[in-house]
XYZ file of C-alpha atoms in Angstrom:
483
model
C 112.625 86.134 73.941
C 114.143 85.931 77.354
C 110.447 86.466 78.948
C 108.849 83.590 76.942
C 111.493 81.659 78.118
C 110.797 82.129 81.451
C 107.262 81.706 81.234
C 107.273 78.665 79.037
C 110.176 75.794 80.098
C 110.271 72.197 78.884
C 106.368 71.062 79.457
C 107.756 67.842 81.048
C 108.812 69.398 84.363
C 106.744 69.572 87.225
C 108.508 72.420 88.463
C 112.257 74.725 87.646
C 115.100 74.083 89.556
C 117.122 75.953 86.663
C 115.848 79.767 86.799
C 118.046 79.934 82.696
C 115.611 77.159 81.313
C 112.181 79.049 82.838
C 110.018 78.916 85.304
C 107.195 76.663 84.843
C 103.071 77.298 85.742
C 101.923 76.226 89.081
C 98.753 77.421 89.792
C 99.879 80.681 91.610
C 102.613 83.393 92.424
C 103.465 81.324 95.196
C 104.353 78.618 93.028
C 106.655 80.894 90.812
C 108.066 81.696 94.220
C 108.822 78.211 95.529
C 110.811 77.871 92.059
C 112.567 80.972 92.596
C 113.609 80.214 96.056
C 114.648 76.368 95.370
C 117.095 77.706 92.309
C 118.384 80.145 95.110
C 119.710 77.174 97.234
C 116.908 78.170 100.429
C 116.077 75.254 102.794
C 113.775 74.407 103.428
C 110.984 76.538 102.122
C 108.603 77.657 104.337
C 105.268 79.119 103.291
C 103.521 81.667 105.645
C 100.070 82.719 104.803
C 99.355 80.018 101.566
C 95.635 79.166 103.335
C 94.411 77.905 99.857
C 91.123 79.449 100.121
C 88.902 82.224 98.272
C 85.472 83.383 98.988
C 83.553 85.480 96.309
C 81.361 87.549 97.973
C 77.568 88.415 95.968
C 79.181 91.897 96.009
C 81.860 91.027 93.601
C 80.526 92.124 90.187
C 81.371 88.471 88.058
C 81.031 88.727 84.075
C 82.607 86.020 81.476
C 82.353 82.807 81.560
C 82.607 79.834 84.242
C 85.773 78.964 82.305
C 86.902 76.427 85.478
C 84.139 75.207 86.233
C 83.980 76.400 89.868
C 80.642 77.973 89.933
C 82.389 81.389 89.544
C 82.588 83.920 86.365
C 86.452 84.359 84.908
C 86.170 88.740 85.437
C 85.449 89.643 88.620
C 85.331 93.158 90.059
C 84.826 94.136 93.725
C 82.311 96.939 94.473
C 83.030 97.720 97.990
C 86.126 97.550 100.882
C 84.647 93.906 102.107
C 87.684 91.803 100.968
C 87.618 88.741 103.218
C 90.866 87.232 102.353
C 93.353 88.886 102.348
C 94.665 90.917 105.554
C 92.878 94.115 104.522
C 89.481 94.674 103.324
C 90.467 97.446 100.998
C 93.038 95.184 99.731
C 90.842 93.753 96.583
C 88.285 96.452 97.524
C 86.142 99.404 95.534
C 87.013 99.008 92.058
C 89.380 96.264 92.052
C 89.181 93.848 89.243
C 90.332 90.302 89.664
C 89.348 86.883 88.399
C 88.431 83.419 89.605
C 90.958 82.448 91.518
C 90.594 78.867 91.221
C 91.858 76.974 94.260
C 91.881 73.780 92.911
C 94.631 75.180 90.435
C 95.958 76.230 92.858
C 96.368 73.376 95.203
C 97.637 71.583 91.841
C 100.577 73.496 91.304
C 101.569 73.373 94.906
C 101.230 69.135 93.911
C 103.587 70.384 91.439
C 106.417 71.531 93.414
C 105.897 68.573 96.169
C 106.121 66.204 93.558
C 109.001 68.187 91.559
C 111.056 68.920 94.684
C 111.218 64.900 95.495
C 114.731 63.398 94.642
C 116.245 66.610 95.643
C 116.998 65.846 99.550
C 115.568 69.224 100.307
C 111.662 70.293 101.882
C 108.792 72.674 101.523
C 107.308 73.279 104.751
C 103.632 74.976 104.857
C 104.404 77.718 108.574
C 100.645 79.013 107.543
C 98.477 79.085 110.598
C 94.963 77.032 109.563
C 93.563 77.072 106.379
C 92.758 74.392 103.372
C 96.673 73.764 102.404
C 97.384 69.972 103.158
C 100.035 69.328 100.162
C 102.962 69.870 102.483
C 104.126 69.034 106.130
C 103.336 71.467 108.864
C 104.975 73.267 111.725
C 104.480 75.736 113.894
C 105.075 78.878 113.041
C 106.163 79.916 116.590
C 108.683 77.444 116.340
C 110.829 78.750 113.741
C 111.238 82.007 115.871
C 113.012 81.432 119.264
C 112.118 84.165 121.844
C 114.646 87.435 122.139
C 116.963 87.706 125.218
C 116.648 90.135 127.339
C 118.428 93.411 126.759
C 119.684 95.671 129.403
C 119.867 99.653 128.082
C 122.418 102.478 129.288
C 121.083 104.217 132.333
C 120.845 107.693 132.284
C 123.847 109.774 132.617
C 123.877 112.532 135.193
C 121.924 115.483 133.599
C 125.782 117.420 133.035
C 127.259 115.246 130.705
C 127.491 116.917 127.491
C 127.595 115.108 124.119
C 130.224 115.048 121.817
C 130.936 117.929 119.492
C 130.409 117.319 116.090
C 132.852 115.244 114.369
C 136.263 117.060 114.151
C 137.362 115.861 110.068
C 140.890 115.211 111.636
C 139.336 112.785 114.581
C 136.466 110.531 112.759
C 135.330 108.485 115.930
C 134.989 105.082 115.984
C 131.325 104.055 115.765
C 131.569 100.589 117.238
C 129.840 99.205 119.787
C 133.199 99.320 122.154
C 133.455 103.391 121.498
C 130.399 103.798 123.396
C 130.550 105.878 126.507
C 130.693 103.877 129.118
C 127.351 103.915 131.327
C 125.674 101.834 134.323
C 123.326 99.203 132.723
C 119.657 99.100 134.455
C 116.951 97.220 134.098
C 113.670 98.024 131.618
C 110.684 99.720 133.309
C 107.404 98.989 131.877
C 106.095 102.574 131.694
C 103.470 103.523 134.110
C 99.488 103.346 132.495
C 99.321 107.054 132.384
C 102.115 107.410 130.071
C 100.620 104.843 127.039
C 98.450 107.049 125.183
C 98.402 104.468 122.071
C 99.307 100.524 123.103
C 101.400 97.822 120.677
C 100.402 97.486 117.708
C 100.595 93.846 116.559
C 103.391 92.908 114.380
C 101.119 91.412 111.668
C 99.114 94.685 111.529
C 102.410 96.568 109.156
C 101.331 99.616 111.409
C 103.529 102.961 110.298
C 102.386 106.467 110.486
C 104.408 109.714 109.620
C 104.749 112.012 112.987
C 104.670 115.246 110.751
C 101.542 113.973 109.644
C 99.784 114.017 113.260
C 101.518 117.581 113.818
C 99.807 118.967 111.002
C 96.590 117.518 111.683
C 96.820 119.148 115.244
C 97.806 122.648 113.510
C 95.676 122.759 111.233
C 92.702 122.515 113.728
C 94.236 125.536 115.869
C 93.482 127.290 112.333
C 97.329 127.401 111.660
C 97.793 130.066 109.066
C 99.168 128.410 106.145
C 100.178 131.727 104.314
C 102.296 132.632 107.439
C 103.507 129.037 108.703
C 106.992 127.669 108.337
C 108.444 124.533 108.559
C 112.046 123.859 108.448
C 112.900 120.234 107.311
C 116.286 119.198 108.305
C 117.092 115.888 106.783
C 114.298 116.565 104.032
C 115.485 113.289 102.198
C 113.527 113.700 98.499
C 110.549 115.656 100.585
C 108.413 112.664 102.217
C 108.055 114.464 105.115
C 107.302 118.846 103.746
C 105.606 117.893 100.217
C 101.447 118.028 102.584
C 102.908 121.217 104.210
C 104.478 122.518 100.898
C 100.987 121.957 99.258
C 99.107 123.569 101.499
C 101.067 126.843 101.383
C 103.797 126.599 103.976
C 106.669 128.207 103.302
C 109.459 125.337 103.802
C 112.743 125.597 104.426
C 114.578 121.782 103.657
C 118.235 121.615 104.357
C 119.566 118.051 102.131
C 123.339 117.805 102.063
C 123.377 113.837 99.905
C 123.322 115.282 96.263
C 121.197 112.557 95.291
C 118.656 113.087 97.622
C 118.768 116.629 96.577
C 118.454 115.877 93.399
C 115.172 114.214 93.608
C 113.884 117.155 95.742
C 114.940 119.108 93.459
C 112.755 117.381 90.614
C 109.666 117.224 92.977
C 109.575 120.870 93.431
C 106.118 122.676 92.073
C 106.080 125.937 91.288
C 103.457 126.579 93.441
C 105.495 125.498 96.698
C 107.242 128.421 98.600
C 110.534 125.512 99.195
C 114.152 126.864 99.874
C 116.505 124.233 99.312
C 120.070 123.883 101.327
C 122.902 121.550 100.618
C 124.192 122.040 104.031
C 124.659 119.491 107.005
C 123.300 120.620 110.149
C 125.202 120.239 113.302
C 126.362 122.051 116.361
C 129.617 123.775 114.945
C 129.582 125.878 111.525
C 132.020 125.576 108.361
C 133.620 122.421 109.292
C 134.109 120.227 105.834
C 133.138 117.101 106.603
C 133.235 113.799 104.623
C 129.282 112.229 104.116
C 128.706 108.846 104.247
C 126.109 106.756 101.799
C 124.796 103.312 101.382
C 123.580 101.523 98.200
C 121.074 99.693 100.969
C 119.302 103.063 101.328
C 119.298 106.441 100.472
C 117.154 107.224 103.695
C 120.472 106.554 105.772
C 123.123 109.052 104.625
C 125.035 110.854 107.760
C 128.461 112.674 108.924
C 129.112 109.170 110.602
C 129.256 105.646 109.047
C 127.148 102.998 111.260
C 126.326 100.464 108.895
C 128.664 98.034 106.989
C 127.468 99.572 103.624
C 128.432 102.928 104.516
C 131.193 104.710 102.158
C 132.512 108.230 101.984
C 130.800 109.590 98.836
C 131.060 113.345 99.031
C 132.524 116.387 101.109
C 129.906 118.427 103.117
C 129.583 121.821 105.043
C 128.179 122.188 108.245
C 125.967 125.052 109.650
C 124.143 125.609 112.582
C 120.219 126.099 112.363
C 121.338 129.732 114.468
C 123.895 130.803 111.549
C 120.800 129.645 108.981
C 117.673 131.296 110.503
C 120.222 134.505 110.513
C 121.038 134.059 107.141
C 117.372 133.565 106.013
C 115.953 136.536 108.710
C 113.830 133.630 109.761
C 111.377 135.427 112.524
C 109.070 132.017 112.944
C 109.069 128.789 113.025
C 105.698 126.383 113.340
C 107.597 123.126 113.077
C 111.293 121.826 112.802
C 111.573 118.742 111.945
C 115.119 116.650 112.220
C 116.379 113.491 110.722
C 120.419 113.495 110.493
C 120.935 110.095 111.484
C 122.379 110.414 114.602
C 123.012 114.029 114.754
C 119.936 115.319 115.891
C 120.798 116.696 119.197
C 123.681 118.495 117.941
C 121.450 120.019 115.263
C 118.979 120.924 118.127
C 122.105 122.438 120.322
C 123.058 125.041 117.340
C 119.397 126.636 117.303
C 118.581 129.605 118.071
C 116.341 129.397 121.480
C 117.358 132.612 122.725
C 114.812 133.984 120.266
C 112.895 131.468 118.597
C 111.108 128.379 119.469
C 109.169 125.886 117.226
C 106.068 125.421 118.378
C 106.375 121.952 117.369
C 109.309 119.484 116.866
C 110.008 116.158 115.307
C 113.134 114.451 115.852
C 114.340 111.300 115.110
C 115.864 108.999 117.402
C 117.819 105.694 117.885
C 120.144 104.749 120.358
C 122.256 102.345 117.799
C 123.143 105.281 116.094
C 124.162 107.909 118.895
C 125.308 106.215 122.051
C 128.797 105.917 120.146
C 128.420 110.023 119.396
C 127.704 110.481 123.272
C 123.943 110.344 124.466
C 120.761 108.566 124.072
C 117.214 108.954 123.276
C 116.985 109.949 126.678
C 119.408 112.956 126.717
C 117.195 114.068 123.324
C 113.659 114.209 125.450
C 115.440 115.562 128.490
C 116.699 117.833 126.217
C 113.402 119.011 125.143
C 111.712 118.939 127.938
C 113.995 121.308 129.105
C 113.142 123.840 126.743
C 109.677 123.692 127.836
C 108.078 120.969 125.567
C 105.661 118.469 126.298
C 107.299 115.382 124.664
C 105.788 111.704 123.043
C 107.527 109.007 122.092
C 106.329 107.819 118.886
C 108.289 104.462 118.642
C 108.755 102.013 116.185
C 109.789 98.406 116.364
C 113.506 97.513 115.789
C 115.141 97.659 112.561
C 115.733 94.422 110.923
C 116.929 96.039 107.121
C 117.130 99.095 105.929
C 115.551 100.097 103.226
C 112.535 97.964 103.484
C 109.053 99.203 105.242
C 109.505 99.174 108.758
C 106.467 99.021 111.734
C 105.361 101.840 114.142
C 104.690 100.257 117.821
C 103.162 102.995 119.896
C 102.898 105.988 121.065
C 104.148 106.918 124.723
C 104.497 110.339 126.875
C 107.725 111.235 128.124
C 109.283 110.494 130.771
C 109.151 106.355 130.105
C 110.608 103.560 128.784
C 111.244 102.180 125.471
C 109.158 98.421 125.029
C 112.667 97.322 123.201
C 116.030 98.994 123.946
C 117.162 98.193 120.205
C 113.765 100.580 119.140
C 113.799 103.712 117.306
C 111.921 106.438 116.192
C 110.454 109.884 116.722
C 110.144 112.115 119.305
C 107.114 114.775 118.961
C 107.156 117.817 120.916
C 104.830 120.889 121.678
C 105.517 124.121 123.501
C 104.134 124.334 126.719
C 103.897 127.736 127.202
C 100.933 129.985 124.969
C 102.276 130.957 121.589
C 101.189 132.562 118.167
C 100.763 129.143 116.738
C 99.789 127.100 120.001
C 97.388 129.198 122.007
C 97.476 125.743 124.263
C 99.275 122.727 124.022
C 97.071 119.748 122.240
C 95.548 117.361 124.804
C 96.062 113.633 125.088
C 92.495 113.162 123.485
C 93.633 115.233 120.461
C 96.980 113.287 120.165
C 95.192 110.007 119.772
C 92.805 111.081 117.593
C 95.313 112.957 115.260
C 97.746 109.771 116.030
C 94.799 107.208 114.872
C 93.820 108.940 111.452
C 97.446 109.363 110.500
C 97.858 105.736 111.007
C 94.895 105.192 108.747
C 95.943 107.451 106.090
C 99.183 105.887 106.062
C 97.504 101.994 106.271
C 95.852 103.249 102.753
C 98.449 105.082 101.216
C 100.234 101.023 101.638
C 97.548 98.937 100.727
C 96.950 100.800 97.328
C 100.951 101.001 96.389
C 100.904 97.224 97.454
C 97.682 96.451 95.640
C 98.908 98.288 92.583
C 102.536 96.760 92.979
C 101.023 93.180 92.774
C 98.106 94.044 89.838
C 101.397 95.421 88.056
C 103.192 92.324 88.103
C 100.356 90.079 87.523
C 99.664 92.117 84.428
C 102.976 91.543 83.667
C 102.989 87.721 84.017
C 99.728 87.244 81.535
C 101.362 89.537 78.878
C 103.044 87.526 76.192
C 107.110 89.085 75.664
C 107.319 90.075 71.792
């Protein structure tokens, strides 16, 4: 079969350079990968984190026999969250079962590849900071990065300026760099010490956390009714972001105008969950038919407005305005609205209703890249807010290098400051100043780090078991003989 092929080429090679004739055994998945890579055409090859060494703690479980000879038992299981290498301790943690890694296998196969890749005029380079891994030349990992140039970011317009309607169908702006309004460039301020409620997070740390997440939290310690709350999701994707506040009784309104998206909210539905689903796009103006853009990159960045190369017309949409829906719906209260339109999200904030309703908490997303060509900036969005009498945070995330891949959460800032990167994104999080039925008092800065901290944590878990079960799935894979 195909997969014995792969797992089984000519026993004379030291490594594959032809992925068709297999891949063969080095030691490791990193040695699978350096064959992978080479039949791709990379180089060189660098290797970031290969430290070729393993410590068994005594409270790894071991059972079997010592079938290496290394002193250590073939079946190993972990009994507690002490994992000392890799870059969590949960990561081979409670329950985990493993075996003997054997490094000297290990370091083997990497002889493999050195030894396989001669001939070829082309290099594997070992970028790992420290460790045991000697097979391969070194550099500096810092050296294969050159530093970022300074960025300067739009000033602020005057407060006046009003953003662009929503997209007329007959007029589809151009969402180029060069459409942008035209704006004064100033320098980045480092915000003052007062406004950093949460600093950087390092890069290596993978840091995320989902701002609906810390909103809830923060509810459901006012004793938020659960029976009475709402939350309307605009932008509710497949239902990331309502599924906690669907399970705990919320009544949810999610409008989802990609029919695929839909689709899979659709299927995720429980019958227990009090969820009203809309295929509408929210905007500023009601009834318009609109062409929707989607990408085969992700489904997470569907909008009225293409800003990516992938980005093709898939379907025709209806607009409404969250005014013309909470009438339609009777909608008396709202505990949380929560907006991601890709770019649209102060024009979906413009068409609600504040005459007679405000949210006593809002999430909005927010990236310059995507609405300076529509007309304002993250900065008109908090102004915005802040306007309406919210207290408003900056939860901001480090530039987006792909979409569709996992991206990292920076920090968490109050408004008014400055972004660390201009290119950032992210979500703003704001709470209604003045007393209301949900928020007798606005949370304090102690309760927004807290909240902020054990979201991050949940979400740091939620990542390290998908990724632990992601890798046991493929090793599985990878020991199981094809028919």
């Amino acid at each position: 079969s195909r997969g014995s092929t792969l797992c089984q080429p000519s026993r004379g090679l030291l490594m594959s350079h032809d992925l068709t004739r297999g891949v063969r055994g080095a030691g490791s998945v990193t040695g699978s990968a350096i064959q992978i890579a080479f039949h791709l055409g990379f180089d060189p090859i660098y290797l970031i984190g290969c430290d070729a060494a393993y410590k068994v703690l005594d409270s790894v479980n071991q059972s079997g026999d010592d079938q290496f000879n290394t002193g250590v038992k073939l079946h190993l299981t972990s009994t507690q969250d002490d994992d000392p290498n890799h870059f969590d301790p949960s990561y081979f943690g409670t329950g985990r079962r493993w075996h003997d890694p054997n490094v000297q296998r290990m370091i083997e196969g990497y002889e493999q590849c050195r030894d396989g890749i001669r001939g070829t005029g082309r290099q594997i380079i070992n970028a790992t900071v420290g460790g045991n891994l000697e097979v391969f030349p070194r550099v500096d990992i810092h050296d294969l990065f050159p530093k970022r140039t300074a960025v300067r970011v739009p000033d602020l317009p005057a407060a006046n300026i009003e953003p662009k309607a929503t997209i007329d169908p007959t007029e589809r702006p151009n969402t180029t760099a060069s459409a942008a309004p035209a704006m004064h460039h100033a320098p980045i301020l480092t915000p003052p010490n007062e406004a950093i409620l949460i600093p950087d997070a390092p890069e290596a740390d993978h840091a995320a956390v989902e701002e609906v997440e810390i909103v809830k939290r923060l509810l459901d310690a006012r004793g938020v009714d659960p029976a009475r709350a709402v939350m309307l999701d605009v932008g509710a994707h497949i239902g990331n972001a309502l599924a906690s506040f669907a399970d705990a009784g919320w009544r949810v309104h999610a409008l989802e105008p990609d029919h695929n998206n839909r689709a899979g909210l659709v299927r995720r539905n429980k019958p227990a969950w009090r969820l009203t689903i809309d295929p509408r796009a929210v905007s500023d103006r009601s009834g318009l038919e609109l062409g929707f853009f989607t990408s085969p990159v992700s489904s997470g960045i569907s909008a009225l407005a293409p800003f990516v190369d992938s980005h093709t017309e898939s379907q025709k949409v209806t607009t409404v305005t969250l005014d013309d829906y909470c009438r339609e719906h009777d909608l008396k209260r709202i505990d949380l609205l929560k907006t991601d339109t890709e770019g649209f999200d102060l024009m979906a904030l413009k068409g609600f209703p504040w005459d007679r309703l405000a949210p006593a908490a809002i999430v909005c997303e927010f990236e310059d890249a995507k609405s300076v060509p529509l007309g304002y900036t993250h900065a008109h969005l908090a102004e915005f807010l802040r306007d309406k009498g919210y207290d408003v945070y900056v939860s901001e995330w480090r530039p987006i290098i792909t979409y569709g891949l996992r991206h990292r959460w920076r920090r968490l800032t109050r408004w008014p400051t400055s972004l660390a990167d201009p290119m950032a994104w992210g979500n703003l999080i704001a709470f209604k100043r003045d007393p209301n039925e949900t928020l007798h008092t606005p949370p304090t800065r102690a309760e927004i780090i807290d909240a902020t901290h054990t979201a991050i944590r949940a979400s740091h878990g939620r990542y390290i078991k998908e990724l632990a079960n992601t890798i046991g799935d493929l090793e599985q894979r990878a020991k199981t003989p094809s028919a």
